[in-house]
Short mmCIF file of N, CA and C in Angstrom, two decimals:
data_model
loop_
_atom_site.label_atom_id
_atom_site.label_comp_id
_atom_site.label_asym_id
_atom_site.label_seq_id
_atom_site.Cartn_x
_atom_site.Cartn_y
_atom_site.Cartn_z
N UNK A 1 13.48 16.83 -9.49
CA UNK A 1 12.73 15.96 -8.60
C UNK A 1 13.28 14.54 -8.73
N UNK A 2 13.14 13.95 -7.55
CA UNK A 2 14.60 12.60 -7.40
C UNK A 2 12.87 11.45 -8.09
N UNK A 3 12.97 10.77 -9.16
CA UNK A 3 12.64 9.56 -9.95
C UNK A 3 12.16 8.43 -8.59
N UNK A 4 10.59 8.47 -8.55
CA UNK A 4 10.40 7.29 -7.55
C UNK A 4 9.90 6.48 -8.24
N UNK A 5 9.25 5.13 -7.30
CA UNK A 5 9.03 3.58 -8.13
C UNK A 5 7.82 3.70 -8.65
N UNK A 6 7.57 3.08 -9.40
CA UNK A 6 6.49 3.14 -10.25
C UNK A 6 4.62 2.86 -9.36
N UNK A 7 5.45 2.16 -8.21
CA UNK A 7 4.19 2.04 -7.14
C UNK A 7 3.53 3.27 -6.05
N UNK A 8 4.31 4.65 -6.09
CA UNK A 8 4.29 5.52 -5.91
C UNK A 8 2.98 6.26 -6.92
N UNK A 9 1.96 6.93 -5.74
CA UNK A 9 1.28 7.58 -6.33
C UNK A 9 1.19 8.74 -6.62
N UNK A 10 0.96 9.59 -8.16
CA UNK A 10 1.60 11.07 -7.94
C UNK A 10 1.09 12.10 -7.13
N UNK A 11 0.47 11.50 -6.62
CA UNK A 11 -0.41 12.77 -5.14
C UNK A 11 0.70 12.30 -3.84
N UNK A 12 0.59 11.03 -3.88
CA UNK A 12 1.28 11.15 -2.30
C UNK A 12 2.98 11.76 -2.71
N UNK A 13 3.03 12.54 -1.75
CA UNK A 13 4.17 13.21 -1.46
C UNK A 13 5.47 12.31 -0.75
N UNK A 14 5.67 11.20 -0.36
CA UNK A 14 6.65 10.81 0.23
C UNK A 14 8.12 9.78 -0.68
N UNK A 15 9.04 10.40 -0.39
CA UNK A 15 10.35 9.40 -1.40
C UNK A 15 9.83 7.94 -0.95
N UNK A 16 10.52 7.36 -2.21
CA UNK A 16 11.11 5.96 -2.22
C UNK A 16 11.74 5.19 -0.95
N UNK A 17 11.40 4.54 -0.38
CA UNK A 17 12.31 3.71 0.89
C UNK A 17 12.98 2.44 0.39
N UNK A 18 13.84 2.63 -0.20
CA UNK A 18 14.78 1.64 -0.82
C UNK A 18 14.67 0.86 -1.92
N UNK A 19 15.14 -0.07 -2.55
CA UNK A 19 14.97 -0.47 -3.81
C UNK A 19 13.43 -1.10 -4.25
N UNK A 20 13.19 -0.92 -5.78
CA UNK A 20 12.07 -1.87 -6.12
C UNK A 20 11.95 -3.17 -6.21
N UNK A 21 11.21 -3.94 -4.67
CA UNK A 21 11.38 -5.23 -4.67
C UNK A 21 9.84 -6.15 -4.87
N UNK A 22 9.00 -5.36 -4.71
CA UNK A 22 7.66 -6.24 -4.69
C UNK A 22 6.73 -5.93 -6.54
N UNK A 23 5.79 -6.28 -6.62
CA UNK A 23 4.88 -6.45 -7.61
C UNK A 23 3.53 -6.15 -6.43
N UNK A 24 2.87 -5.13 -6.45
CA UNK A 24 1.21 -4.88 -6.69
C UNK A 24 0.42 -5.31 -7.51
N UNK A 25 -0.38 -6.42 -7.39
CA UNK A 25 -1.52 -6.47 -7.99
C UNK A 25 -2.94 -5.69 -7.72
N UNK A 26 -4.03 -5.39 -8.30
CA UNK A 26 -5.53 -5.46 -8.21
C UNK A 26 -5.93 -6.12 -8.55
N UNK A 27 -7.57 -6.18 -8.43
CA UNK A 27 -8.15 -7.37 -8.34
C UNK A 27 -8.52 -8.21 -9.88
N UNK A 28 -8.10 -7.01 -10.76
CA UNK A 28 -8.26 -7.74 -12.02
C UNK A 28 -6.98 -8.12 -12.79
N UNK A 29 -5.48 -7.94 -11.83
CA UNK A 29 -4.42 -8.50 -12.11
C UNK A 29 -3.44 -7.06 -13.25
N UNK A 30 -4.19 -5.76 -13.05
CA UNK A 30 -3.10 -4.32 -13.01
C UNK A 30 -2.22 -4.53 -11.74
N UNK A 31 -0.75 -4.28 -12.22
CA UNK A 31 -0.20 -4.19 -11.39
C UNK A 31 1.11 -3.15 -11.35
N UNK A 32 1.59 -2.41 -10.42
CA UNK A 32 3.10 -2.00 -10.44
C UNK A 32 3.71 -2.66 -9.45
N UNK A 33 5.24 -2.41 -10.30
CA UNK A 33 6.48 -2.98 -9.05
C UNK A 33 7.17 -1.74 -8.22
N UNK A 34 7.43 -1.98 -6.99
CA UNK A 34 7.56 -0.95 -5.74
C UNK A 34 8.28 -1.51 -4.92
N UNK A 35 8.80 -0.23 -4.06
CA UNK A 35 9.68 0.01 -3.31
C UNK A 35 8.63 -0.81 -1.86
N UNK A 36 9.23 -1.18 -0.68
CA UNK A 36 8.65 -1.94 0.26
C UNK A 36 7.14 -0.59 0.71
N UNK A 37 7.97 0.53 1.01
CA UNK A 37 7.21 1.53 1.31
C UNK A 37 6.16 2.02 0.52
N UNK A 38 6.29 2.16 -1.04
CA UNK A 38 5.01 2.50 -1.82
C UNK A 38 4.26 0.96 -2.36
N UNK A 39 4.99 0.23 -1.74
CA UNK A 39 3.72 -0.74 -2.37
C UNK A 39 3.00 -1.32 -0.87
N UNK A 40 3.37 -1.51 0.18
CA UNK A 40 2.34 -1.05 1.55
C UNK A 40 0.94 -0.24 1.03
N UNK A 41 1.40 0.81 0.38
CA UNK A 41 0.50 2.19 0.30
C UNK A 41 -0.20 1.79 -0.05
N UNK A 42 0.30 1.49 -1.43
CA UNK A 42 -0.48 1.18 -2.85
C UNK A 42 -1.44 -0.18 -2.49
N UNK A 43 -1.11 -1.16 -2.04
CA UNK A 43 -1.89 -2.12 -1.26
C UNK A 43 -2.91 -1.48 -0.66
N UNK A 44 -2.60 -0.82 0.18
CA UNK A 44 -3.85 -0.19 1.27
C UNK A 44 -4.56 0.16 0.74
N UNK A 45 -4.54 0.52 -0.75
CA UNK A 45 -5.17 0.89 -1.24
C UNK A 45 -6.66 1.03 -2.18
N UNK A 46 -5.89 -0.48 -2.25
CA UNK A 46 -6.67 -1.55 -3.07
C UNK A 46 -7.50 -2.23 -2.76
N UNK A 47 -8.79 -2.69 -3.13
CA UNK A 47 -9.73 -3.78 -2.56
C UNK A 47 -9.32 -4.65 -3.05
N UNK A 48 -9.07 -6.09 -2.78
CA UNK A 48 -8.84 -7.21 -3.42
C UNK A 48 -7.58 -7.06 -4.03
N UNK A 49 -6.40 -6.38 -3.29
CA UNK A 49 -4.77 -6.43 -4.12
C UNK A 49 -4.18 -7.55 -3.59
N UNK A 50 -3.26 -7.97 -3.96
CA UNK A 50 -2.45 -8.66 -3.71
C UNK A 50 -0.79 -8.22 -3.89
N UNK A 51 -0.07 -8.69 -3.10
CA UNK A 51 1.58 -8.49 -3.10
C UNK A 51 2.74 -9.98 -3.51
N UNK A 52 3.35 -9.56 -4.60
CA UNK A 52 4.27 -10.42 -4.59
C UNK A 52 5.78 -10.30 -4.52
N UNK A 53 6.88 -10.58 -4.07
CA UNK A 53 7.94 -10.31 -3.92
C UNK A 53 8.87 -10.66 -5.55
N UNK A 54 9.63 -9.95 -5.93
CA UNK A 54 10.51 -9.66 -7.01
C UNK A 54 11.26 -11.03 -7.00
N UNK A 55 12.34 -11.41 -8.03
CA UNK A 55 13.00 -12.83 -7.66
C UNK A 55 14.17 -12.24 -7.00
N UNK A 56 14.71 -11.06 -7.09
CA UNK A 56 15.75 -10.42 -6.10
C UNK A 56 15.78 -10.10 -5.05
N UNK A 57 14.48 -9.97 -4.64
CA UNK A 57 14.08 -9.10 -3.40
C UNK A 57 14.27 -9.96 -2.22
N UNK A 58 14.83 -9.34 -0.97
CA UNK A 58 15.51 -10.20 0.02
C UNK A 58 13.96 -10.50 0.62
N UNK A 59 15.00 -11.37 1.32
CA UNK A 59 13.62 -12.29 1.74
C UNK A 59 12.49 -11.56 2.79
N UNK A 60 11.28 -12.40 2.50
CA UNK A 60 10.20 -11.52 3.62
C UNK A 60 9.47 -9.88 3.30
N UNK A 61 9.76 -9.56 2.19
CA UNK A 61 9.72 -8.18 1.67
C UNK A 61 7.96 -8.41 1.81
N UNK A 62 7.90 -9.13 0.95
CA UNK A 62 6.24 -9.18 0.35
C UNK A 62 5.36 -9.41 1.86
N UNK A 63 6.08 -10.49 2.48
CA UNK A 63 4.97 -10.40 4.11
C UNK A 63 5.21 -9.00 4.59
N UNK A 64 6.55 -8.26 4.63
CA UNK A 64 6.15 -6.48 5.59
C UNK A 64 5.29 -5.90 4.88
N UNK A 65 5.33 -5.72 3.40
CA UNK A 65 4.72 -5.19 2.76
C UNK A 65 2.97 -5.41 3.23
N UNK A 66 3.10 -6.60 2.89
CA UNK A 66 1.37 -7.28 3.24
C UNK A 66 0.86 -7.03 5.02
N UNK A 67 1.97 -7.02 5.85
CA UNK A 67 1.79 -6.18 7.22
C UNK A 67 1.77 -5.38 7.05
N UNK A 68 2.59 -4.05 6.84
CA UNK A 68 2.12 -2.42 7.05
C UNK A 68 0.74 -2.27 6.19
N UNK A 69 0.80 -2.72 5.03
CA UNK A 69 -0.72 -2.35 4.78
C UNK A 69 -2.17 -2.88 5.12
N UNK A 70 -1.85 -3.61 6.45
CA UNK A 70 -3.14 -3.40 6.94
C UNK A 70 -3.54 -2.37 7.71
N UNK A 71 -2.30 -1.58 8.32
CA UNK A 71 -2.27 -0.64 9.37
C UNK A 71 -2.37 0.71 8.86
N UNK A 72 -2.43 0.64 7.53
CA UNK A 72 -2.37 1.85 6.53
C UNK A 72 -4.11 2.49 6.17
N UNK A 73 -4.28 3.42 6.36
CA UNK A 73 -5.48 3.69 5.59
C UNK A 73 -5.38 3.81 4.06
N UNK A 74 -6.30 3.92 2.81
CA UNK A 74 -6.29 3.72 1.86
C UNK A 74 -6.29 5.47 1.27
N UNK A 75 -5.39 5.63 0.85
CA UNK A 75 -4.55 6.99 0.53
C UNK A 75 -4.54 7.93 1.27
N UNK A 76 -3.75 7.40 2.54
CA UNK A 76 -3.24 7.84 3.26
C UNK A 76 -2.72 9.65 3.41
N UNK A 77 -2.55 9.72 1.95
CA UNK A 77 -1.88 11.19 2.32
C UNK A 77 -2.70 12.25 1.65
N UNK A 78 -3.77 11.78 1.92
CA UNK A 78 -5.53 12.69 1.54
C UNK A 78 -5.77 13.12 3.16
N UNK A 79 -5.96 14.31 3.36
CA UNK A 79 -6.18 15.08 4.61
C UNK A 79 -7.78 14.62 4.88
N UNK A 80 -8.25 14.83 5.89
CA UNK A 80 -9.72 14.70 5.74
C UNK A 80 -10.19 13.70 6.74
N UNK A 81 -11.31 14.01 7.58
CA UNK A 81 -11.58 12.75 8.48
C UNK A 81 -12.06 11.56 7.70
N UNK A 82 -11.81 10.82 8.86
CA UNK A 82 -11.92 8.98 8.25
C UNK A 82 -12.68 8.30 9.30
N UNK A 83 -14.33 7.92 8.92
CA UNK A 83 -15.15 7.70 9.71
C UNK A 83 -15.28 6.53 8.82
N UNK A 84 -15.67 6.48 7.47
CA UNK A 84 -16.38 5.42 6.63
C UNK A 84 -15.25 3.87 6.70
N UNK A 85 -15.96 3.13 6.99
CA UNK A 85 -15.18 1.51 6.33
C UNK A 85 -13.95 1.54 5.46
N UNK A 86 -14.57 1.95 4.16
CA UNK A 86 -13.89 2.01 3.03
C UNK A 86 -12.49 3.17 3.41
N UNK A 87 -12.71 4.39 4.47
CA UNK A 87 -11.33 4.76 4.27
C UNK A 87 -10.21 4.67 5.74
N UNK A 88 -10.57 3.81 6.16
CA UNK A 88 -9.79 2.93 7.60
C UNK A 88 -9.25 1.50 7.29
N UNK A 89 -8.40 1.71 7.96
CA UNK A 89 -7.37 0.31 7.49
C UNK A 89 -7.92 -0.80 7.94
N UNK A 90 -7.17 -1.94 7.53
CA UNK A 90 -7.65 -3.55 7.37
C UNK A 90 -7.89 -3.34 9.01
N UNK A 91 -6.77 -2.79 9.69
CA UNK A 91 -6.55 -3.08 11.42
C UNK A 91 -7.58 -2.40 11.96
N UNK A 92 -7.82 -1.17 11.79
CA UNK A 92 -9.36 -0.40 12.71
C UNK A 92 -10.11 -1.18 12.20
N UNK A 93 -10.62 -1.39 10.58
CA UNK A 93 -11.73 -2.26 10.74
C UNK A 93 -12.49 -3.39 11.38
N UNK A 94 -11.14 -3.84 11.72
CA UNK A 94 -11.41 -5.07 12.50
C UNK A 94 -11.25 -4.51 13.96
N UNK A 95 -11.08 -4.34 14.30
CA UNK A 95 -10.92 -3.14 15.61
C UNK A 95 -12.47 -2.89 15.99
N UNK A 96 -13.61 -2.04 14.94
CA UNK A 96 -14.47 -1.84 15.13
C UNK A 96 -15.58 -2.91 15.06
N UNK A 97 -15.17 -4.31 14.43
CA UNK A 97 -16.01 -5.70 14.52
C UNK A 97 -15.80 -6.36 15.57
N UNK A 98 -14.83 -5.64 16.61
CA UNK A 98 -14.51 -6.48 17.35
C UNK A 98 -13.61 -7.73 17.19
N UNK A 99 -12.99 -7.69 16.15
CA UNK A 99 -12.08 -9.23 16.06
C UNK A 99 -10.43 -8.95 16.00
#
């Protein structure tokens, strides 16, 4: 099995999308460093996470990152309808407030 980034969760099933450039935080400052693609996830995931970009990481990583995961639901690769708040992304939520 091909070694993914540490921001990769071992349920979700999907590879690595290119090198480890960002830092995941939560809200009490746990964090892993990730690939642009598992730390989106891993964000979405989180209440109160935050994203920071690596000192290598080309530029703008940490804003896509901090974009796709609003559009992300929060573990995403859990089958199952998604009616509640808590498991719809930053974007429907606001979608359904109207803003």
């Amino acid at each position: 099995m091909e070694r993914r980034c540490p921001a990769a969760h071992p349920e979700d099933p999907t590879p690595c999308v290119g090198p480890v450039v960002v830092t995941v935080l939560d809200a009490v400052n746990a964090g892993a460093d990730g690939c642009e693609h598992h730390g989106a996830r891993l964000l979405a995931s989180l209440a109160g996470g935050r994203v920071y970009a690596l000192p290598d990481a080309p530029s703008g990583a940490a804003i896509r990152v901090f974009t796709a995961a609003a559009g992300i639901g929060p573990f995403c690769w859990v089958d199952g309808p998604r009616t509640e708040p808590s498991q719809l992304s930053d974007i429907e939520n606001r979608a359904r407030q109207g803003r």
